GROMACS .gro file of C-alpha atoms in nm:
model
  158
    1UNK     CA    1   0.216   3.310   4.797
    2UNK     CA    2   0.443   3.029   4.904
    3UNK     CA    3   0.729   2.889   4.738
    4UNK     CA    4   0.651   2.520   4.665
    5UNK     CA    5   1.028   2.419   4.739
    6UNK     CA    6   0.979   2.591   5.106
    7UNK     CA    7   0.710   2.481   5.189
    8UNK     CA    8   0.782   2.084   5.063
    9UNK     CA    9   1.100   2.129   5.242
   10UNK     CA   10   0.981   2.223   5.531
   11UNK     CA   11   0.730   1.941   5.550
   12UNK     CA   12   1.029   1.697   5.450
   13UNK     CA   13   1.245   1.877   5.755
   14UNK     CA   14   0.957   1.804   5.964
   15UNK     CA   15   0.869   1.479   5.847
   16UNK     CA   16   1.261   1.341   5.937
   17UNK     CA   17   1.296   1.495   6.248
   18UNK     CA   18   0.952   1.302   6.335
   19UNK     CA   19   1.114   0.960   6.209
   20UNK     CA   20   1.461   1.038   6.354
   21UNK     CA   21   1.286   1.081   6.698
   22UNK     CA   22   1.015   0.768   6.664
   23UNK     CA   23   1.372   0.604   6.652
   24UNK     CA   24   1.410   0.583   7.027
   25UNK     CA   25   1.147   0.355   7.025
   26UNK     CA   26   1.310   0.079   6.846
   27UNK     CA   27   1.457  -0.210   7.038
   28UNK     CA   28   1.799  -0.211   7.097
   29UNK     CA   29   1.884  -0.602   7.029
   30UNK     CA   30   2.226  -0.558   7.168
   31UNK     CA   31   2.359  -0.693   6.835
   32UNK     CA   32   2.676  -0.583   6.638
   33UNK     CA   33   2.476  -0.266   6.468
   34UNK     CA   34   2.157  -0.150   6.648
   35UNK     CA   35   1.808  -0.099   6.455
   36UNK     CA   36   1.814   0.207   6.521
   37UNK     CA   37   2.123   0.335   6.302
   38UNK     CA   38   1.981   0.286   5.969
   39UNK     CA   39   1.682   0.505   5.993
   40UNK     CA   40   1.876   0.748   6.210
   41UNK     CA   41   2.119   0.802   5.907
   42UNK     CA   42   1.856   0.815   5.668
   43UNK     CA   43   1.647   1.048   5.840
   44UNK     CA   44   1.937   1.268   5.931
   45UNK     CA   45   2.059   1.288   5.584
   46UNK     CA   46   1.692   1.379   5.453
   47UNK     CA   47   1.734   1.657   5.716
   48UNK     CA   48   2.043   1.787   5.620
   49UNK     CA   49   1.981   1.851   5.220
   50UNK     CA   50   1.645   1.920   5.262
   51UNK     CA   51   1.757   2.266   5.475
   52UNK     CA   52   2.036   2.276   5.261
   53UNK     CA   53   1.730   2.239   4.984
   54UNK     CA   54   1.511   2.508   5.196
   55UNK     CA   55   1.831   2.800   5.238
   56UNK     CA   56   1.881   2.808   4.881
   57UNK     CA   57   1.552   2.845   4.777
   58UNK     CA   58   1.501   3.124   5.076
   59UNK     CA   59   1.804   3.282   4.871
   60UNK     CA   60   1.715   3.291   4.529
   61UNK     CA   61   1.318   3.386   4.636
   62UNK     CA   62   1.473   3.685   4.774
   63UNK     CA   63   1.712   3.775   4.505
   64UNK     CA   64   1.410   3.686   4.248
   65UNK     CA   65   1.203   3.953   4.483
   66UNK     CA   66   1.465   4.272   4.339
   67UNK     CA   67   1.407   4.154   3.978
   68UNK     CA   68   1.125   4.272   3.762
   69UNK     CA   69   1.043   3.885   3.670
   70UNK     CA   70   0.915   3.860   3.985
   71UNK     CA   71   0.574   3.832   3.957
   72UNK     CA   72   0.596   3.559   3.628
   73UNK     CA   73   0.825   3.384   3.881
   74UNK     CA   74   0.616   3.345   4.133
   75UNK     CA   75   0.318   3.278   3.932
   76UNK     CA   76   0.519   2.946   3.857
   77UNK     CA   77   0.677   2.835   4.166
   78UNK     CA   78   0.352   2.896   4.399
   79UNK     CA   79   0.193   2.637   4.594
   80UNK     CA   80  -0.147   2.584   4.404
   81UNK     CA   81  -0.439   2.336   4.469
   82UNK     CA   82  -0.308   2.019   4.259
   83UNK     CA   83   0.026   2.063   4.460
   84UNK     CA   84  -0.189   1.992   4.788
   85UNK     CA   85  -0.374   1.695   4.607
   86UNK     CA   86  -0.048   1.526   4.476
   87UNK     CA   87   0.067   1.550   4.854
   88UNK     CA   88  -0.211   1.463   4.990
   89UNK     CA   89  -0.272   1.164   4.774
   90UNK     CA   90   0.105   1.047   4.814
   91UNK     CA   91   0.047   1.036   5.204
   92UNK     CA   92  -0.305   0.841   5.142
   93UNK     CA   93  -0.059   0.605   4.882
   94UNK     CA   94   0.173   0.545   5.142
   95UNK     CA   95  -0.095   0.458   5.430
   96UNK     CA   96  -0.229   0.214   5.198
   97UNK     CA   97   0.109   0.109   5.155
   98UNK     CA   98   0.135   0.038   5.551
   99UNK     CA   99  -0.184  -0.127   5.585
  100UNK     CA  100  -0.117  -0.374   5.299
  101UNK     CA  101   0.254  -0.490   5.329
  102UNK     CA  102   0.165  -0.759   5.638
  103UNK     CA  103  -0.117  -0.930   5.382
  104UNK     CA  104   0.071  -0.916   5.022
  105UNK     CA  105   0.426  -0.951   5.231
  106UNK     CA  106   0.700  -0.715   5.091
  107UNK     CA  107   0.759  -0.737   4.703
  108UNK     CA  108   0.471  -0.729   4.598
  109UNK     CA  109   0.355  -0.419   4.852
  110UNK     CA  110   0.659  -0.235   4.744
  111UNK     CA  111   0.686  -0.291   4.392
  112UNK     CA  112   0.309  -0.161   4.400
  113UNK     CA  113   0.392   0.103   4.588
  114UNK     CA  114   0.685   0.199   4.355
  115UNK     CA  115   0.451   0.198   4.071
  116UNK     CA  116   0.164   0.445   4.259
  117UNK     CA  117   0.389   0.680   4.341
  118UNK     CA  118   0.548   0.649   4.004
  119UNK     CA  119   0.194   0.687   3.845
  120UNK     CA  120   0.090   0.970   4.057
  121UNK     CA  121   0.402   1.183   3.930
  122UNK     CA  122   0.271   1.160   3.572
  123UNK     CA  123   0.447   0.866   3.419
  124UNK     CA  124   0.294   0.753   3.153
  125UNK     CA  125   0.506   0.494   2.987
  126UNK     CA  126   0.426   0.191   3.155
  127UNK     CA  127   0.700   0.003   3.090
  128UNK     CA  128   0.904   0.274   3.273
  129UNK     CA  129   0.657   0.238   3.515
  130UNK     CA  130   0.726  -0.133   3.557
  131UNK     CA  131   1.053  -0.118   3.510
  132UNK     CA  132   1.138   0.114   3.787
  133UNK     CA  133   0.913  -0.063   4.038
  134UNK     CA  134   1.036  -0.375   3.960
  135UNK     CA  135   1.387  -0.290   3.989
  136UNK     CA  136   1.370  -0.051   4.240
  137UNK     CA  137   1.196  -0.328   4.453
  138UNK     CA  138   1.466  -0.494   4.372
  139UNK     CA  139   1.754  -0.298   4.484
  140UNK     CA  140   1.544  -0.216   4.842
  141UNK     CA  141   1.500  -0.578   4.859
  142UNK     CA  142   1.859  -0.658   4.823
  143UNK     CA  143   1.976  -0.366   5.036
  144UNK     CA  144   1.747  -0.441   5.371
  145UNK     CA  145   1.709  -0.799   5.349
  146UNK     CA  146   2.023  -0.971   5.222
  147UNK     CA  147   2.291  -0.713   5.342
  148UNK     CA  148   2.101  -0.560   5.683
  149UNK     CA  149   1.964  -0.855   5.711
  150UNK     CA  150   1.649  -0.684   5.791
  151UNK     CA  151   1.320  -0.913   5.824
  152UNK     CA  152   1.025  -0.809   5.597
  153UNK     CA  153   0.695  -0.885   5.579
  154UNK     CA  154   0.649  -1.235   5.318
  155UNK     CA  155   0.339  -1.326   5.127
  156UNK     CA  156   0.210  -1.629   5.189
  157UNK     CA  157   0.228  -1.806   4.849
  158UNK     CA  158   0.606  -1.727   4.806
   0.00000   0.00000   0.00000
């Protein structure tokens, strides 16, 4: 069986090296920072600590392997069936997410989308739920639009 932190970390590894290279893409507006920086840096640093992320759990899987524990271990930290349909429904969560944000605009998309993924992780408290999305919104709102100065997506009615 697979370790569930390999195997997530791999997919993350993958998953930024596929963002970091749809980069190239983007238009370069000539401006003082380029669109492209931002998710270059993001993407790079996602790639970085999720290998970091991947090595150490390739060493203690291994050192686990020499102890008798081993099998309890591994009972534990093995990819099983509701592993693949919390993925799976986060990556259906987050294509919703892109085929929404042009029609509700960005806050209310995001903080949705905050609150899904929130949800989906087993969060029950809803006014943690709430809470988070609303101020995580919040924060990603201030970050990209008021200090990137990033345009996103606005809902008609505000």
């Amino acid at each position: 069986m697979f370790n569930r932190t390999i195997v997530i970390g791999v997919l993350l590894m993958f998953l930024s090296a596929l963002f970091f290279a749809g980069t190239w893409s983007f238009f370069d507006d000539g401006g003082y920072v380029s669109p492209r920086v931002f998710p270059r840096i993001i993407s790079g640093c996602m790639f970085i600590l999720t290998t970091i992320m991947v090595g150490k759990s390739i060493i203690e899987h291994r050192s686990s392997e020499l102890k008798e524990t081993q099998h309890d271990t591994q009972l534990e930290t093995t990819v099983n069936r509701r592993t693949w349909w919390l993925i799976v429904a986060a990556v259906l969560v987050a294509f919703a997410y892109t085929q929404v944000i042009d029609q509700l605009g960005y806050l209310v998309s995001t903080a949705l989308f905050l609150a899904a993924m929130i949800v989906l992780f087993k969060e029950k408290r809803w006014y943690v739920v709430g809470t988070v999305s609303i101020l995580g919104t919040t924060v990603f709102y201030t970050v990209f639009r008021l200090i990137f100065k990033v345009p996103l997506p606005r809902f008609d009615l505000f």
